[in-house]
XYZ file of C-alpha atoms in Angstrom:
273
model
C 131.258 92.133 126.680
C 133.238 93.096 123.560
C 136.027 90.753 124.655
C 133.580 87.895 125.173
C 131.937 88.444 121.787
C 135.368 88.639 120.167
C 136.421 85.336 121.712
C 133.181 83.647 120.624
C 133.633 85.013 117.101
C 137.227 83.785 116.980
C 136.249 80.277 118.071
C 133.341 80.063 115.645
C 135.559 81.236 112.795
C 138.213 78.666 113.688
C 135.608 75.911 113.866
C 134.095 76.974 110.522
C 137.495 76.818 108.856
C 138.266 73.413 110.384
C 134.946 71.972 109.213
C 135.354 73.381 105.705
C 138.962 72.205 105.337
C 138.104 68.664 106.423
C 135.286 68.544 103.864
C 137.508 69.922 101.093
C 140.204 67.354 101.896
C 137.640 64.563 101.595
C 136.470 65.979 98.279
C 140.079 65.947 97.133
C 140.505 62.298 98.067
C 137.213 61.509 96.328
C 138.395 63.231 93.168
C 141.655 61.256 93.252
C 139.688 58.031 93.760
C 137.431 58.672 90.774
C 140.342 59.888 88.649
C 142.689 56.944 89.205
C 140.281 54.098 89.950
C 141.442 50.610 90.856
C 143.430 49.919 87.683
C 145.671 52.982 88.055
C 145.532 53.304 91.833
C 149.206 54.280 92.212
C 149.787 55.972 88.861
C 151.088 59.355 89.994
C 151.899 60.336 86.434
C 148.253 60.046 85.440
C 147.246 62.023 88.517
C 149.652 64.864 87.719
C 148.444 65.045 84.139
C 144.810 65.259 85.283
C 145.763 67.996 87.751
C 147.448 69.953 84.951
C 144.334 69.566 82.798
C 142.138 70.741 85.667
C 144.297 73.799 86.322
C 144.470 74.650 82.617
C 140.670 74.668 82.476
C 140.470 77.567 84.937
C 140.048 80.741 82.892
C 140.830 83.909 84.815
C 140.773 85.063 88.414
C 136.980 85.309 88.606
C 136.574 81.695 87.572
C 139.137 80.641 90.173
C 137.359 82.564 92.946
C 133.941 81.173 92.018
C 135.243 77.614 91.983
C 137.057 78.120 95.287
C 133.904 79.493 96.909
C 131.776 76.625 95.588
C 134.372 74.077 96.679
C 134.578 75.619 100.167
C 130.789 75.705 100.502
C 130.470 72.070 99.435
C 133.298 71.112 101.786
C 131.549 72.899 104.644
C 128.300 71.035 103.945
C 130.161 67.729 103.948
C 131.975 68.722 107.142
C 128.720 69.620 108.892
C 127.226 66.306 107.800
C 130.238 64.505 109.270
C 129.877 66.436 112.543
C 126.162 65.637 112.840
C 126.845 61.985 112.079
C 129.665 62.075 114.629
C 127.227 63.291 117.275
C 125.003 60.284 116.611
C 128.001 57.965 116.639
C 129.184 59.413 119.962
C 125.787 58.652 121.452
C 126.023 55.042 120.272
C 129.549 54.876 121.697
C 128.678 56.272 125.108
C 125.065 55.356 125.895
C 122.453 52.667 125.583
C 121.293 51.975 122.054
C 117.741 53.130 121.261
C 115.030 50.838 119.860
C 115.217 48.836 117.686
C 119.014 48.716 118.081
C 118.699 47.700 121.739
C 118.165 44.089 120.654
C 121.498 44.181 118.843
C 123.075 45.774 121.909
C 121.920 42.881 124.097
C 123.591 40.388 121.778
C 126.815 42.406 121.699
C 126.841 42.596 125.513
C 126.493 38.811 125.752
C 129.442 38.381 123.367
C 131.546 40.892 125.315
C 130.791 39.158 128.614
C 131.691 35.776 127.138
C 134.976 37.180 125.813
C 135.694 38.850 129.158
C 135.030 35.567 130.959
C 137.374 33.595 128.720
C 140.183 36.152 128.873
C 140.004 36.935 132.605
C 138.251 33.998 134.296
C 139.574 34.899 137.761
C 138.429 38.502 137.528
C 135.018 37.393 136.269
C 134.509 35.275 139.384
C 135.820 37.924 141.776
C 134.210 41.070 140.384
C 130.640 42.047 141.335
C 128.171 41.745 138.462
C 127.858 45.535 138.250
C 131.492 45.751 137.094
C 131.142 43.250 134.242
C 130.494 44.452 130.648
C 126.953 45.784 130.342
C 127.105 48.044 127.278
C 127.811 47.421 123.613
C 131.096 49.357 123.592
C 134.083 49.696 125.920
C 133.641 53.461 125.844
C 130.073 53.214 127.136
C 131.137 50.724 129.805
C 133.886 53.064 131.034
C 131.332 55.831 131.529
C 128.917 53.439 133.214
C 131.676 52.215 135.524
C 132.249 55.777 136.708
C 128.609 55.840 137.827
C 128.902 52.418 139.447
C 132.127 53.256 141.291
C 130.737 56.506 142.674
C 127.614 54.675 143.810
C 129.639 51.861 145.379
C 131.913 54.287 147.236
C 129.461 56.970 148.347
C 125.946 55.856 147.477
C 125.718 58.918 145.224
C 123.836 59.021 141.913
C 126.383 60.583 139.560
C 123.820 61.287 136.845
C 121.792 63.444 139.246
C 124.773 64.954 141.031
C 126.981 65.896 138.082
C 125.009 68.851 136.596
C 124.888 70.531 140.020
C 128.500 69.706 140.756
C 129.540 71.150 137.389
C 128.031 74.513 138.335
C 130.174 74.564 141.487
C 133.475 74.108 139.646
C 135.796 76.961 138.766
C 136.802 77.567 135.121
C 140.233 76.068 135.846
C 138.629 72.930 137.271
C 136.338 72.607 134.271
C 139.167 72.969 131.756
C 140.529 69.378 131.770
C 136.999 67.972 131.705
C 136.006 70.132 128.739
C 139.219 69.143 126.960
C 138.474 65.429 127.445
C 134.913 65.876 126.225
C 136.143 67.751 123.153
C 138.584 64.899 122.506
C 135.730 62.406 122.554
C 133.667 64.525 120.159
C 136.565 64.938 117.724
C 137.280 61.191 117.864
C 133.696 60.457 116.839
C 133.938 62.843 113.879
C 137.301 61.351 112.910
C 135.726 57.883 112.931
C 133.033 59.135 110.539
C 135.651 60.441 108.114
C 137.554 57.166 108.392
C 134.434 55.158 107.601
C 133.731 57.401 104.612
C 137.269 56.807 103.334
C 136.775 53.057 103.696
C 133.688 53.466 101.515
C 135.790 55.212 98.858
C 137.888 52.053 98.754
C 135.231 50.633 96.428
C 136.643 52.938 93.726
C 140.243 53.372 94.969
C 141.725 50.737 97.268
C 144.358 52.996 98.982
C 141.448 55.012 100.422
C 140.267 51.919 102.297
C 143.688 51.452 103.892
C 143.849 55.115 104.874
C 140.299 54.981 106.219
C 141.006 51.886 108.282
C 144.031 53.573 109.838
C 141.940 56.659 110.608
C 139.219 54.555 112.248
C 141.801 52.798 114.439
C 143.284 56.135 115.486
C 139.793 57.447 116.266
C 139.030 54.382 118.357
C 142.228 54.853 120.355
C 141.529 58.550 120.867
C 137.983 57.835 122.003
C 139.204 55.313 124.570
C 141.829 57.727 125.861
C 139.400 60.651 126.040
C 136.606 58.766 127.763
C 139.059 57.197 130.223
C 140.282 60.657 131.199
C 136.714 61.980 131.326
C 135.519 59.190 133.623
C 138.561 59.514 135.887
C 138.070 63.267 136.134
C 134.384 62.848 136.980
C 135.216 60.405 139.774
C 138.064 62.607 141.018
C 135.786 65.628 141.070
C 133.318 63.837 143.345
C 136.216 62.691 145.549
C 137.715 66.164 145.886
C 134.533 68.244 146.205
C 133.037 66.557 149.252
C 133.232 69.649 151.452
C 131.797 71.872 148.722
C 128.888 69.473 148.274
C 128.357 69.274 152.027
C 128.208 73.077 152.317
C 125.782 73.405 149.416
C 123.425 70.651 150.582
C 123.727 71.340 154.307
C 125.070 67.946 155.394
C 128.020 67.168 157.667
C 131.436 65.917 156.585
C 132.774 63.019 158.650
C 136.425 62.033 158.158
C 136.576 64.136 155.000
C 133.543 62.640 153.299
C 129.745 62.697 153.211
C 128.068 59.622 154.678
C 126.133 57.198 152.485
C 122.922 58.052 154.338
C 123.371 61.757 153.628
C 124.131 61.022 149.968
C 120.916 59.000 149.742
C 119.044 62.021 151.049
C 120.816 64.208 148.483
C 119.791 61.753 145.760
C 116.158 61.995 146.884
C 116.311 65.802 146.876
C 117.811 65.932 143.399
C 115.355 63.392 141.987
C 112.484 65.580 143.248
C 110.222 62.576 143.678
C 110.696 61.346 140.113
């Protein structure tokens, strides 16, 4: 138990430091933006002189400690705000949009389908409708496609099956999935910081360029993470057929559970809902 509590404490401490540092870094960029402004955006001489003035204004060790504590606390608050906003952004990335945003989502889906049809006309005609864009983002569609592919292959409802299947996995089997999920979460938070930096571009134009680069990196990381997450979810269903069969008391034929048995499993898991 002591080892478990120690590990939890270590992780929480590391996360606290990461959140605080990211907030302090943003505060630093904000201070630079307000100090230089648009007219002196690249004037490093002015920046150094303002830094010297700021350092000279610190009187004694106590003053330095108090300012450091206040700066860290403010950075932590900003970091927590970014993480909470990132959680909301991740939901918009990966799921259906809630009312009243669902009307916007419908329009975005129509635009994505039109673009998909123009770019890949042959694939549009050949693919079943369930494989065409149906969500506002590519990330959300990749997750949805994992559900559709599992249903098409086995007749299994991944949304119902996954929580039970997760409990059957060993810690080693969960590791890559947890890593991919953490990558998606961090990408969402990174996108929030990037957007905030773009906003600072109103006062200091280099911040907008930096923010745009950060947003693009976050978008790439999100796509990579969710692609790995969806592939791992599908692979887990593929490779755990015998485990599922043993737990639900159904036979395995040619290394897989039949569609009829999976439909019965779906009914059991839905519990009449």
